[in-house]
Short mmCIF file of C-alpha atoms in Angstrom, two decimals:
data_model
loop_
_atom_site.label_atom_id
_atom_site.label_comp_id
_atom_site.label_asym_id
_atom_site.label_seq_id
_atom_site.Cartn_x
_atom_site.Cartn_y
_atom_site.Cartn_z
CA UNK R 18 82.46 -69.17 109.02
CA UNK R 19 80.59 -68.81 112.17
CA UNK R 20 83.75 -68.20 114.16
CA UNK R 21 85.01 -65.53 111.88
CA UNK R 22 81.84 -63.58 112.07
CA UNK R 23 81.83 -63.82 115.93
CA UNK R 24 85.35 -62.26 116.05
CA UNK R 25 84.38 -59.61 113.75
CA UNK R 26 81.45 -58.67 115.90
CA UNK R 27 83.57 -58.47 119.05
CA UNK R 28 86.16 -56.31 117.34
CA UNK R 29 83.44 -54.02 116.18
CA UNK R 30 82.13 -53.84 119.64
CA UNK R 31 85.52 -52.95 121.06
CA UNK R 32 86.01 -50.31 118.48
CA UNK R 33 82.55 -48.89 119.22
CA UNK R 34 83.31 -49.00 122.95
CA UNK R 35 86.67 -47.36 122.43
CA UNK R 36 85.05 -44.77 120.32
CA UNK R 37 82.52 -44.04 123.16
CA UNK R 38 85.31 -43.80 125.64
CA UNK R 39 87.27 -41.41 123.43
CA UNK R 40 84.06 -39.39 123.00
CA UNK R 41 83.60 -39.34 126.72
CA UNK R 42 87.22 -38.34 127.16
CA UNK R 43 86.93 -35.73 124.59
CA UNK R 44 83.76 -34.49 126.10
CA UNK R 45 85.37 -34.36 129.54
CA UNK R 46 88.38 -32.61 128.01
CA UNK R 47 86.15 -30.13 126.44
CA UNK R 48 84.28 -29.63 129.69
CA UNK R 49 87.52 -29.28 131.45
CA UNK R 50 88.75 -26.77 128.91
CA UNK R 51 85.46 -25.01 129.08
CA UNK R 52 85.72 -24.93 132.89
CA UNK R 53 89.30 -23.72 132.65
CA UNK R 54 88.30 -21.18 130.14
CA UNK R 55 85.55 -19.99 132.47
CA UNK R 56 87.98 -19.89 135.42
CA UNK R 57 90.67 -18.06 133.50
CA UNK R 58 88.19 -15.89 131.74
CA UNK R 59 86.70 -14.83 135.02
CA UNK R 60 90.23 -14.12 136.31
CA UNK R 61 91.04 -12.12 133.19
CA UNK R 62 87.81 -10.13 133.52
CA UNK R 63 88.50 -9.48 137.14
CA UNK R 64 92.01 -8.44 136.22
CA UNK R 65 90.75 -6.26 133.47
CA UNK R 66 88.08 -4.85 135.80
CA UNK R 67 90.73 -4.16 138.46
CA UNK R 68 92.92 -2.50 135.73
CA UNK R 69 89.99 -0.46 134.45
CA UNK R 70 89.11 0.50 138.03
CA UNK R 71 92.71 1.46 138.78
CA UNK R 72 92.91 3.46 135.52
CA UNK R 73 89.57 5.17 136.38
CA UNK R 74 90.83 5.87 139.94
CA UNK R 75 94.11 7.31 138.61
CA UNK R 76 92.37 9.41 136.03
CA UNK R 77 90.06 10.73 138.74
CA UNK R 78 93.07 11.55 140.96
CA UNK R 79 94.78 13.37 138.05
CA UNK R 80 91.63 15.34 137.39
CA UNK R 81 91.24 16.11 141.10
CA UNK R 82 94.86 17.29 141.23
CA UNK R 83 94.20 19.48 138.24
CA UNK R 84 91.23 21.08 139.92
CA UNK R 85 92.70 21.42 143.35
CA UNK R 86 95.14 24.34 143.79
CA UNK R 87 98.76 23.24 144.58
CA UNK R 88 99.64 24.00 148.12
CA UNK R 89 102.42 26.74 148.32
CA UNK R 90 105.92 25.51 148.66
CA UNK R 91 107.35 26.08 151.97
CA UNK R 92 110.21 28.52 151.75
CA UNK R 93 113.28 27.53 153.69
CA UNK R 94 114.18 30.22 156.21
CA UNK R 95 117.11 32.31 154.98
CA UNK R 96 120.00 32.95 157.26
CA UNK R 97 119.97 36.75 158.00
CA UNK R 98 123.14 38.68 157.03
CA UNK R 99 123.02 40.63 160.23
CA UNK R 100 121.76 39.74 163.65
CA UNK R 101 119.21 41.89 165.51
CA UNK R 102 121.97 43.17 167.72
CA UNK R 103 124.13 44.18 164.72
CA UNK R 104 121.09 45.91 163.08
CA UNK R 105 120.42 47.83 166.28
CA UNK R 106 124.11 48.96 166.45
CA UNK R 107 123.98 50.04 162.79
CA UNK R 108 120.83 51.98 163.34
CA UNK R 109 122.34 53.66 166.51
CA UNK R 110 125.52 54.49 164.56
CA UNK R 111 123.48 56.04 161.71
CA UNK R 112 121.47 58.18 164.14
CA UNK R 113 124.77 59.28 165.81
CA UNK R 114 126.11 60.26 162.43
CA UNK R 115 122.94 62.35 161.68
CA UNK R 116 123.23 64.00 165.04
CA UNK R 117 126.86 64.92 164.55
CA UNK R 118 126.03 66.36 161.07
CA UNK R 119 123.26 68.46 162.54
CA UNK R 120 125.40 69.76 165.25
CA UNK R 121 128.11 70.68 162.80
CA UNK R 122 125.60 72.43 160.59
CA UNK R 123 124.04 74.33 163.53
CA UNK R 124 127.40 75.28 164.78
CA UNK R 125 128.40 76.67 161.34
CA UNK R 126 125.23 78.54 161.07
CA UNK R 127 125.60 80.09 164.52
CA UNK R 128 129.20 81.02 163.82
CA UNK R 129 128.51 82.62 160.43
CA UNK R 130 125.25 84.28 161.52
CA UNK R 131 125.55 85.09 165.20
CA UNK R 132 129.29 85.42 165.89
CA UNK R 133 130.37 87.22 162.79
CA UNK R 134 130.25 91.10 162.94
CA UNK R 135 126.75 92.45 162.60
CA UNK R 136 126.27 94.55 159.59
CA UNK R 137 125.64 98.23 160.08
CA UNK R 138 122.59 97.89 157.85
CA UNK R 139 120.86 96.89 161.14
CA UNK R 140 121.44 100.49 162.43
CA UNK R 141 121.25 102.75 159.43
CA UNK R 142 117.97 104.54 158.53
CA UNK R 143 116.38 103.10 155.41
CA UNK R 144 115.03 106.37 154.05
CA UNK R 145 118.18 108.49 154.14
CA UNK R 146 120.99 106.01 153.59
CA UNK R 147 122.75 106.41 150.22
CA UNK R 148 125.38 103.63 150.71
CA UNK R 149 128.04 102.34 152.99
CA UNK R 150 131.32 100.24 152.90
CA UNK R 151 132.44 97.65 155.54
CA UNK R 152 136.04 96.61 155.94
CA UNK R 153 137.12 93.43 157.75
CA UNK R 154 140.12 94.29 159.93
CA UNK R 155 140.21 91.00 161.87
CA UNK R 156 143.68 89.60 161.31
CA UNK R 157 142.47 86.13 162.44
CA UNK R 158 139.67 85.90 159.95
CA UNK R 159 139.94 83.50 156.95
CA UNK R 160 139.89 86.26 154.29
CA UNK R 161 142.42 88.42 156.16
CA UNK R 162 144.93 85.61 156.44
CA UNK R 163 144.52 84.77 152.73
CA UNK R 164 145.08 88.49 151.90
CA UNK R 165 148.24 88.59 153.86
CA UNK R 166 149.43 85.33 152.20
CA UNK R 167 148.65 86.65 148.73
CA UNK R 168 150.57 89.92 149.37
CA UNK R 169 153.37 88.48 151.43
CA UNK R 170 155.85 89.69 148.87
CA UNK R 171 154.63 93.23 149.44
CA UNK R 172 155.78 94.16 153.00
CA UNK R 173 153.61 97.21 153.23
CA UNK R 174 150.42 95.05 153.16
CA UNK R 175 151.45 92.81 156.14
CA UNK R 176 149.51 93.49 159.39
CA UNK R 177 152.55 94.48 161.40
CA UNK R 178 153.64 97.09 158.89
CA UNK R 179 150.07 98.41 158.52
CA UNK R 180 149.94 98.91 162.24
CA UNK R 181 153.19 100.89 162.05
CA UNK R 182 151.76 102.99 159.29
CA UNK R 183 148.70 103.71 161.42
CA UNK R 184 150.95 104.83 164.29
CA UNK R 185 152.71 107.26 162.03
CA UNK R 186 149.41 108.69 160.57
CA UNK R 187 147.44 108.92 163.78
CA UNK R 188 148.70 110.18 167.08
CA UNK R 189 148.00 106.88 168.77
CA UNK R 190 149.71 103.53 169.61
CA UNK R 191 147.79 100.74 168.09
CA UNK R 192 149.10 98.03 170.36
CA UNK R 193 148.46 99.72 173.64
CA UNK R 194 145.60 102.14 172.87
CA UNK R 195 143.49 100.70 170.05
CA UNK R 196 143.91 96.88 170.17
CA UNK R 197 142.30 96.45 173.67
CA UNK R 198 138.98 97.74 172.47
CA UNK R 199 138.79 97.84 168.66
CA UNK R 200 136.73 95.12 167.03
CA UNK R 201 136.70 93.24 163.76
CA UNK R 202 135.19 95.75 161.28
CA UNK R 203 135.29 99.43 160.48
CA UNK R 204 132.65 100.94 158.26
CA UNK R 205 131.87 104.28 156.57
CA UNK R 206 128.33 105.23 155.70
CA UNK R 207 127.07 107.93 153.38
CA UNK R 208 123.74 109.42 154.38
CA UNK R 209 121.60 112.56 153.73
CA UNK R 210 121.78 115.15 156.50
CA UNK R 211 118.03 114.95 156.92
CA UNK R 212 115.06 113.49 154.92
CA UNK R 213 114.59 116.82 153.18
CA UNK R 214 118.22 117.86 153.00
CA UNK R 215 120.21 116.02 150.25
CA UNK R 216 123.51 117.17 151.61
CA UNK R 217 125.80 114.20 151.81
CA UNK R 218 127.28 113.47 155.18
CA UNK R 219 129.64 110.59 156.45
CA UNK R 220 129.29 108.40 159.43
CA UNK R 221 131.91 106.04 160.85
CA UNK R 222 131.06 102.80 162.69
CA UNK R 223 133.71 101.01 164.62
CA UNK R 224 132.93 97.64 166.24
CA UNK R 225 134.21 97.57 169.87
CA UNK R 226 134.90 94.79 172.21
CA UNK R 227 134.15 96.78 175.27
CA UNK R 228 132.36 100.13 175.45
CA UNK R 229 133.94 100.77 178.83
CA UNK R 230 137.48 100.46 177.35
CA UNK R 231 136.52 102.49 174.28
CA UNK R 232 135.11 105.28 176.40
CA UNK R 233 138.15 105.25 178.62
CA UNK R 234 140.39 105.74 175.47
CA UNK R 235 138.20 108.57 174.16
CA UNK R 236 138.24 110.31 177.47
CA UNK R 237 142.05 110.19 177.57
CA UNK R 238 142.05 112.20 174.27
CA UNK R 239 140.39 115.11 176.10
CA UNK R 240 143.17 115.12 178.81
CA UNK R 241 145.84 115.87 176.20
CA UNK R 242 144.40 119.42 175.67
CA UNK R 243 144.34 121.83 178.72
CA UNK R 244 140.79 122.86 179.61
CA UNK R 245 139.18 120.24 177.41
CA UNK R 246 136.47 117.93 178.65
CA UNK R 247 134.18 115.29 177.42
CA UNK R 248 130.61 116.67 177.36
CA UNK R 249 127.43 114.49 177.30
CA UNK R 250 123.72 114.92 176.38
CA UNK R 251 120.93 112.29 176.62
CA UNK R 252 118.86 111.72 173.54
CA UNK R 253 116.05 109.00 173.68
CA UNK R 254 117.96 107.03 176.24
CA UNK R 255 121.26 107.25 174.36
CA UNK R 256 124.20 109.23 175.54
CA UNK R 257 125.75 111.53 173.02
CA UNK R 258 129.38 112.55 173.66
CA UNK R 259 131.38 115.42 172.23
CA UNK R 260 134.55 117.28 173.24
CA UNK R 261 134.52 120.79 174.54
CA UNK R 262 137.55 122.03 172.72
CA UNK R 263 139.85 119.62 171.03
CA UNK R 264 137.65 117.56 168.65
CA UNK R 265 134.66 118.60 166.55
CA UNK R 266 132.90 115.15 166.19
CA UNK R 267 130.10 113.61 168.17
CA UNK R 268 129.85 109.85 169.09
CA UNK R 269 127.54 107.46 170.76
CA UNK R 270 127.40 103.71 171.38
CA UNK R 271 124.77 101.77 169.45
CA UNK R 272 124.72 98.03 170.35
CA UNK R 273 128.32 96.95 169.97
CA UNK R 274 129.39 99.81 167.74
CA UNK R 275 130.98 103.18 168.29
CA UNK R 276 129.22 105.61 165.96
CA UNK R 277 130.99 108.88 164.97
CA UNK R 278 129.32 111.86 163.28
CA UNK R 279 130.20 115.39 162.27
CA UNK R 280 127.23 116.91 164.18
CA UNK R 281 124.61 116.11 166.70
CA UNK R 282 121.67 116.22 164.25
CA UNK R 283 123.24 113.47 162.08
CA UNK R 284 123.87 111.27 165.02
CA UNK R 285 120.37 111.77 166.27
CA UNK R 286 119.15 110.60 163.03
CA UNK R 287 120.96 107.30 163.50
CA UNK R 288 119.51 107.00 166.99
CA UNK R 289 116.06 107.68 165.65
CA UNK R 290 116.41 104.82 163.22
CA UNK R 291 116.74 102.26 166.08
CA UNK R 292 113.05 102.55 166.60
CA UNK R 293 112.09 103.07 162.97
CA UNK R 294 112.70 101.33 159.65
CA UNK R 295 116.28 100.19 159.14
CA UNK R 296 118.19 99.63 155.96
CA UNK R 297 118.23 95.84 156.75
CA UNK R 298 114.41 95.81 156.27
CA UNK R 299 114.58 97.54 152.90
CA UNK R 300 113.64 95.07 150.00
CA UNK R 301 116.10 96.60 147.59
CA UNK R 302 118.96 96.15 150.10
CA UNK R 303 117.74 92.63 150.83
CA UNK R 304 117.81 91.72 147.18
CA UNK R 305 121.40 92.95 146.79
CA UNK R 306 122.58 91.52 150.11
CA UNK R 307 121.07 87.99 149.46
CA UNK R 308 122.93 87.72 146.09
CA UNK R 309 126.36 88.34 147.48
CA UNK R 310 128.64 86.33 149.83
CA UNK R 311 127.96 86.70 153.47
CA UNK R 312 131.56 87.30 154.46
CA UNK R 313 134.75 88.67 152.89
CA UNK R 314 137.34 91.42 153.10
CA UNK R 315 134.99 94.13 152.06
CA UNK R 316 131.35 94.75 151.42
CA UNK R 317 129.78 97.78 149.69
CA UNK R 318 126.27 98.94 148.88
CA UNK R 319 124.80 101.94 147.12
CA UNK R 320 121.23 102.97 146.43
CA UNK R 321 121.64 104.28 142.89
CA UNK R 322 118.42 106.40 142.84
CA UNK R 323 119.27 108.22 146.04
CA UNK R 324 122.84 108.68 144.78
CA UNK R 325 121.57 110.29 141.54
CA UNK R 326 119.22 112.51 143.45
CA UNK R 327 122.02 113.67 145.75
CA UNK R 328 124.31 114.38 142.76
CA UNK R 329 121.52 116.38 141.02
CA UNK R 330 121.00 118.60 144.12
CA UNK R 331 124.75 119.42 144.41
CA UNK R 332 125.37 122.88 143.05
CA UNK R 333 128.91 122.03 141.74
CA UNK R 334 127.57 118.93 139.96
CA UNK R 335 124.72 120.98 138.45
CA UNK R 336 127.04 123.42 136.88
CA UNK R 337 129.41 120.73 135.34
CA UNK R 338 127.45 117.46 134.65
CA UNK R 339 123.76 118.20 135.10
CA UNK R 340 123.21 118.14 131.32
CA UNK R 341 124.70 114.69 130.99
CA UNK R 342 122.63 113.34 133.87
CA UNK R 343 119.43 114.65 132.32
CA UNK R 344 120.27 112.86 129.13
CA UNK R 345 121.00 109.60 130.98
CA UNK R 346 118.05 109.87 133.20
CA UNK R 347 115.72 107.49 131.41
CA UNK R 348 118.49 104.80 131.35
CA UNK R 349 119.67 105.39 134.96
CA UNK R 350 116.13 104.92 136.27
CA UNK R 351 116.51 101.20 135.58
CA UNK R 352 119.32 100.85 138.24
CA UNK R 353 117.81 100.44 141.72
CA UNK R 354 120.92 99.56 143.68
CA UNK R 355 124.33 97.98 143.36
CA UNK R 356 126.50 95.96 145.80
CA UNK R 357 129.93 94.19 145.83
CA UNK R 358 131.90 91.81 147.99
CA UNK R 359 135.61 91.44 147.98
CA UNK R 360 136.89 87.97 148.99
CA UNK R 361 140.37 86.60 149.38
CA UNK R 362 140.89 82.84 148.64
CA UNK R 363 144.12 80.90 148.85
CA UNK R 364 144.78 81.58 145.16
CA UNK R 365 143.42 84.94 144.28
CA UNK R 366 141.62 88.10 145.24
CA UNK R 367 138.18 88.44 143.69
CA UNK R 368 135.28 90.90 143.60
CA UNK R 369 131.67 89.79 143.09
CA UNK R 370 129.07 92.35 142.19
CA UNK R 371 125.30 92.46 141.87
CA UNK R 372 123.04 95.03 140.21
CA UNK R 373 119.46 95.34 141.30
CA UNK R 374 117.25 96.32 138.32
CA UNK R 375 113.90 98.03 138.54
CA UNK R 376 112.02 95.97 136.00
CA UNK R 377 109.09 98.35 136.13
CA UNK R 378 111.27 100.95 134.31
CA UNK R 379 111.91 98.53 131.36
CA UNK R 380 108.35 98.82 130.11
CA UNK R 381 108.50 95.26 128.78
CA UNK R 382 111.67 95.81 126.78
CA UNK R 383 114.84 93.66 127.08
CA UNK R 384 117.66 96.11 127.31
CA UNK R 385 119.94 93.78 129.18
CA UNK R 386 120.99 90.16 128.68
CA UNK R 387 122.46 87.57 131.00
CA UNK R 388 123.52 85.14 128.34
CA UNK R 389 127.05 86.38 128.07
CA UNK R 390 129.67 86.11 130.86
CA UNK R 391 132.70 88.39 130.94
CA UNK R 392 136.05 87.90 132.70
CA UNK R 393 138.42 90.64 133.54
#
């Protein structure tokens, strides 16, 4: 009985001891877990703190990048199409091209303005000239060559045959007597005898290559008649020539033209004009001349008002047509002047005209229209 109770007590003690040990172990395990939890919790917090700090830093960097302007991208240097030497050569070539063009333009201007025959409008008096016609006789000119080509099927219009015709009509040999001195143009002008005399007189202008050769030819004309001689008189520095017996015309040299007139007074009028107002300076002539080609086979000009005045003062015209002229006078006052140019191209012969209108005579009315074009 006593032994059994003693064993029971020992067993109970062991159980209690074991329980205490287990409790101790559990406590130590809990402490260990708690310690580990602290360790790992601290690590996790540090890791989270680091992650939060990294995220904050990254966010701050992003915000900073948003605020800061982006630096411009560096452009890669492009390879030039042309080197500096090539550009310099191209620039030099372009300047040379411009220079050649300017030289060609100036040469053409000098040729057409300075080396073509000078118009007799530079010598005619503005106040007494009714009109004139200029004829191009230069066989080497563009228009003369085209004219000969256009009429090559008509032998009479060829230069050689025209020369032969002149030899038959005039007592001269063109080849030996005229060609050495005669120039490129022959003109006929119609002028009033004087400012107050409306009698119409004719003047002839012949361009000459050499006044000495021209004078030599004209002197030879006087030798053909016995007792004839070439007489001279000086007028305002110009020499006026006329024949003693054989010929009844007067002539003088004005610039590069031989001027022939029927009397000395008429020729003096031309010489006076060299220091006065010339036709070339007349605004009405300038208007007509500027609206027509500068060169051609033939050029003509007429001051219509002076022509009507001359017609009205002619006794023969007064008896036959004066009534018609009076009826047309209001209409004719509109026409100031008229001009024409005949040109020869490779394909045809054409005439261009221009009519200068005195708009002051229209009194605001539209009697004429330029809307319609006519071909004939």
